[in-house]
Amino acid sequence: MKLLYAGSALLLIAGCAPMPQYEPPANGPQAQIRSEMDALLSRHNYIALSAAPTIACKYGRSVPVTPERQLFSVRGGYPTEHQGFRAIEAGKPIRLVLEGAATAQRRCSVEFVTEFKPGARYVVKGGISDGPTVISSCQINIVDLDTGARLVLAEQTPANNCALDRLSMPTP
C-alpha cells in the first residue's frame, strides 16, 4: 500500500514539472523578442507562447524529437516570466504555438510558422480576447519594433509524409 502512495506522489510531482525554457542555438543568427501579451484580469486565465516541438520521421511515423520550449507565459494579466527581451533563432522558419485557457474551461490555441530577421527587435502583442462577439479566443501579432511592420504568420505545414502517417485503414 505504501508503494501505491509513493508511486502516486511521484506521478503528481512529475506532472507539475515546468516546461523547458526556450534557448536559441548558440552559433546561429538571432533576433530579440519581448512580450506584451494579456491574459485579462482573472486568476484563472493563462496564455503562453512556445516554440513547437520539432517533428521528424522515425520508423515511418511522425514523432516529436525535441520538446516544446516556452518563450513567455502570462497568468491573470501578470507576466510570470521573462519580462524583457530574450534571444530567438533568426534567419530560418520557426514554428510557434500560442495556447490560452480561461474560466469555464475555455481554451484556445494558434499554431503558426514565422521567420525573424537577424538582429531585429520584435514585440509579441495579443493574448486572450473577450468581447461581445468573441469569447475566449487567442489573438497574436508580432511587430518589428524598428519598422513597425507586422510579421507574417503562416499556417503550419502538414506532417512529414512519413509512410505510416499516410496509411488509411480500410473501411468496412
CSV table of C-alpha atoms in Angstrom, one decimal:
chain,number,residue,atom,x,y,z
A,1,MET,CA,0.0,0.0,0.0
A,2,LYS,CA,2.9,2.4,0.8
A,3,LEU,CA,4.3,1.7,-2.7
A,4,LEU,CA,1.0,2.8,-4.2
A,5,TYR,CA,1.1,6.1,-2.3
A,6,ALA,CA,4.7,6.7,-3.2
A,7,GLY,CA,4.0,6.0,-6.9
A,8,SER,CA,1.0,8.4,-6.8
A,9,ALA,CA,3.1,11.1,-5.2
A,10,LEU,CA,5.9,10.6,-7.8
A,11,LEU,CA,3.3,11.0,-10.6
A,12,LEU,CA,1.9,14.1,-9.1
A,13,ILE,CA,5.4,15.7,-8.8
A,14,ALA,CA,6.3,14.7,-12.3
A,15,GLY,CA,3.1,16.1,-13.7
A,16,CYS,CA,3.9,19.5,-12.3
A,17,ALA,CA,7.3,19.8,-13.9
A,18,PRO,CA,7.7,23.1,-15.6
A,19,MET,CA,8.0,23.3,-19.4
A,20,PRO,CA,11.6,23.6,-20.6
A,21,GLN,CA,12.6,27.2,-21.4
A,22,TYR,CA,13.5,28.2,-25.0
A,23,GLU,CA,17.2,28.6,-25.7
A,24,PRO,CA,18.2,29.7,-29.3
A,25,PRO,CA,21.1,27.8,-31.0
A,26,ALA,CA,24.4,29.3,-29.7
A,27,ASN,CA,26.2,29.9,-33.0
A,28,GLY,CA,23.2,30.9,-35.3
A,29,PRO,CA,21.8,34.3,-36.1
A,30,GLN,CA,19.4,35.7,-33.5
A,31,ALA,CA,16.8,38.4,-33.1
A,32,GLN,CA,15.4,39.9,-29.9
A,33,ILE,CA,11.8,39.4,-28.8
A,34,ARG,CA,9.7,40.6,-25.8
A,35,SER,CA,6.1,40.0,-24.7
A,36,GLU,CA,3.2,42.4,-24.2
A,37,MET,CA,0.6,39.6,-24.1
A,38,ASP,CA,-2.5,39.9,-22.0
A,39,ALA,CA,-4.5,37.1,-20.3
A,40,LEU,CA,-7.1,39.5,-19.0
A,41,LEU,CA,-7.5,40.1,-15.3
A,42,SER,CA,-8.7,36.8,-13.9
A,43,ARG,CA,-6.5,34.5,-11.8
A,44,HIS,CA,-7.9,31.6,-13.9
A,45,ASN,CA,-6.7,32.9,-17.2
A,46,TYR,CA,-3.4,31.8,-18.7
A,47,ILE,CA,-1.6,32.4,-22.0
A,48,ALA,CA,1.8,31.0,-23.2
A,49,LEU,CA,3.9,31.3,-26.3
A,50,SER,CA,6.2,28.4,-27.1
A,51,ALA,CA,8.5,27.0,-29.8
A,52,ALA,CA,6.6,24.0,-31.0
A,53,PRO,CA,8.2,20.5,-30.7
A,54,THR,CA,10.4,19.5,-33.6
A,55,ILE,CA,8.8,16.7,-35.6
A,56,ALA,CA,10.8,14.2,-37.6
A,57,CYS,CA,10.2,11.0,-39.4
A,58,LYS,CA,11.3,8.0,-37.3
A,59,TYR,CA,10.5,4.4,-38.0
A,60,GLY,CA,8.0,5.5,-40.7
A,61,ARG,CA,5.9,7.8,-38.4
A,62,SER,CA,6.0,11.5,-37.5
A,63,VAL,CA,7.2,11.8,-33.9
A,64,PRO,CA,8.5,14.8,-31.8
A,65,VAL,CA,12.2,14.7,-31.4
A,66,THR,CA,12.6,17.8,-29.3
A,67,PRO,CA,10.1,19.0,-26.6
A,68,GLU,CA,8.0,22.2,-26.7
A,69,ARG,CA,10.0,25.0,-25.2
A,70,GLN,CA,8.4,28.0,-23.6
A,71,LEU,CA,9.2,31.6,-24.6
A,72,PHE,CA,6.7,33.6,-22.5
A,73,SER,CA,3.8,33.0,-20.2
A,74,VAL,CA,1.2,35.2,-18.5
A,75,ARG,CA,-1.2,34.3,-15.8
A,76,GLY,CA,-4.2,36.5,-14.8
A,77,GLY,CA,-2.9,39.6,-16.6
A,78,TYR,CA,0.5,39.5,-14.9
A,79,PRO,CA,3.7,38.2,-16.7
A,80,THR,CA,5.1,35.2,-14.8
A,81,GLU,CA,8.5,35.1,-16.5
A,82,HIS,CA,10.8,36.9,-19.0
A,83,GLN,CA,9.5,40.5,-18.9
A,84,GLY,CA,12.4,41.8,-21.0
A,85,PHE,CA,13.9,41.0,-24.4
A,86,ARG,CA,15.2,37.5,-25.0
A,87,ALA,CA,17.0,35.9,-27.9
A,88,ILE,CA,15.2,33.9,-30.5
A,89,GLU,CA,16.5,32.0,-33.6
A,90,ALA,CA,16.5,34.1,-36.7
A,91,GLY,CA,17.1,33.6,-40.5
A,92,LYS,CA,15.0,30.5,-40.8
A,93,PRO,CA,11.4,29.5,-40.3
A,94,ILE,CA,10.4,28.7,-36.7
A,95,ARG,CA,7.1,27.0,-35.7
A,96,LEU,CA,5.4,28.7,-32.6
A,97,VAL,CA,2.3,27.8,-30.6
A,98,LEU,CA,0.1,30.3,-28.6
A,99,GLU,CA,-2.1,28.5,-26.1
A,100,GLY,CA,-4.6,30.0,-23.7
A,101,ALA,CA,-7.0,29.0,-21.0
A,102,ALA,CA,-9.8,31.0,-19.3
A,103,THR,CA,-12.6,30.4,-16.8
A,104,ALA,CA,-15.3,27.9,-17.6
A,105,GLN,CA,-12.7,25.5,-19.1
A,106,ARG,CA,-12.4,27.6,-22.3
A,107,ARG,CA,-9.3,27.0,-24.3
A,108,CYS,CA,-7.7,28.4,-27.5
A,109,SER,CA,-4.6,27.5,-29.5
A,110,VAL,CA,-2.9,29.1,-32.5
A,111,GLU,CA,0.0,27.3,-34.3
A,112,PHE,CA,1.9,29.2,-37.0
A,113,VAL,CA,5.3,29.4,-38.7
A,114,THR,CA,7.2,32.7,-39.0
A,115,GLU,CA,10.7,33.9,-39.6
A,116,PHE,CA,12.6,36.6,-37.7
A,117,LYS,CA,15.3,38.8,-39.3
A,118,PRO,CA,18.7,38.5,-37.7
A,119,GLY,CA,19.5,41.5,-35.4
A,120,ALA,CA,15.9,42.8,-35.4
A,121,ARG,CA,13.8,43.5,-32.3
A,122,TYR,CA,10.2,42.3,-32.0
A,123,VAL,CA,7.3,42.6,-29.6
A,124,VAL,CA,4.5,40.0,-29.2
A,125,LYS,CA,1.1,41.5,-28.7
A,126,GLY,CA,-2.2,39.8,-28.1
A,127,GLY,CA,-3.4,37.0,-25.9
A,128,ILE,CA,-6.9,36.1,-24.7
A,129,SER,CA,-9.6,38.3,-26.1
A,130,ASP,CA,-13.2,38.6,-24.8
A,131,GLY,CA,-15.9,40.8,-26.1
A,132,PRO,CA,-19.5,41.0,-27.2
A,133,THR,CA,-18.7,39.0,-30.4
A,134,VAL,CA,-15.7,36.9,-29.2
A,135,ILE,CA,-15.5,34.6,-26.2
A,136,SER,CA,-12.0,33.5,-25.2
A,137,SER,CA,-10.1,33.3,-28.4
A,138,CYS,CA,-6.4,33.6,-28.9
A,139,GLN,CA,-5.0,36.5,-30.9
A,140,ILE,CA,-1.4,37.3,-31.7
A,141,ASN,CA,0.6,39.9,-33.6
A,142,ILE,CA,4.3,40.1,-33.8
A,143,VAL,CA,5.6,43.6,-34.6
A,144,ASP,CA,9.0,44.6,-35.8
A,145,LEU,CA,10.0,47.5,-33.4
A,146,ASP,CA,12.3,49.1,-35.9
A,147,THR,CA,9.9,49.3,-38.9
A,148,GLY,CA,6.5,48.9,-37.2
A,149,ALA,CA,5.6,46.2,-39.7
A,150,ARG,CA,3.7,43.1,-38.6
A,151,LEU,CA,5.5,39.8,-39.1
A,152,VAL,CA,3.8,37.3,-41.4
A,153,LEU,CA,2.3,34.4,-39.5
A,154,ALA,CA,1.8,31.5,-41.9
A,155,GLU,CA,-0.2,28.3,-41.2
A,156,GLN,CA,1.9,25.3,-40.3
A,157,THR,CA,2.8,22.8,-43.0
A,158,PRO,CA,1.3,19.3,-42.9
A,159,ALA,CA,3.0,16.3,-41.4
A,160,ASN,CA,6.4,15.0,-42.8
A,161,ASN,CA,4.6,12.5,-45.1
A,162,CYS,CA,6.0,9.5,-43.2
A,163,ALA,CA,4.9,6.2,-44.5
A,164,LEU,CA,2.8,5.2,-41.6
A,165,ASP,CA,1.2,8.7,-41.4
A,166,ARG,CA,-0.2,8.1,-45.0
A,167,LEU,CA,-1.7,4.7,-44.2
A,168,SER,CA,-5.5,4.7,-44.1
A,169,MET,CA,-7.4,1.8,-42.6
A,170,PRO,CA,-9.9,0.0,-45.0
A,171,THR,CA,-13.5,1.0,-44.4
A,172,PRO,CA,-15.9,-1.9,-43.6
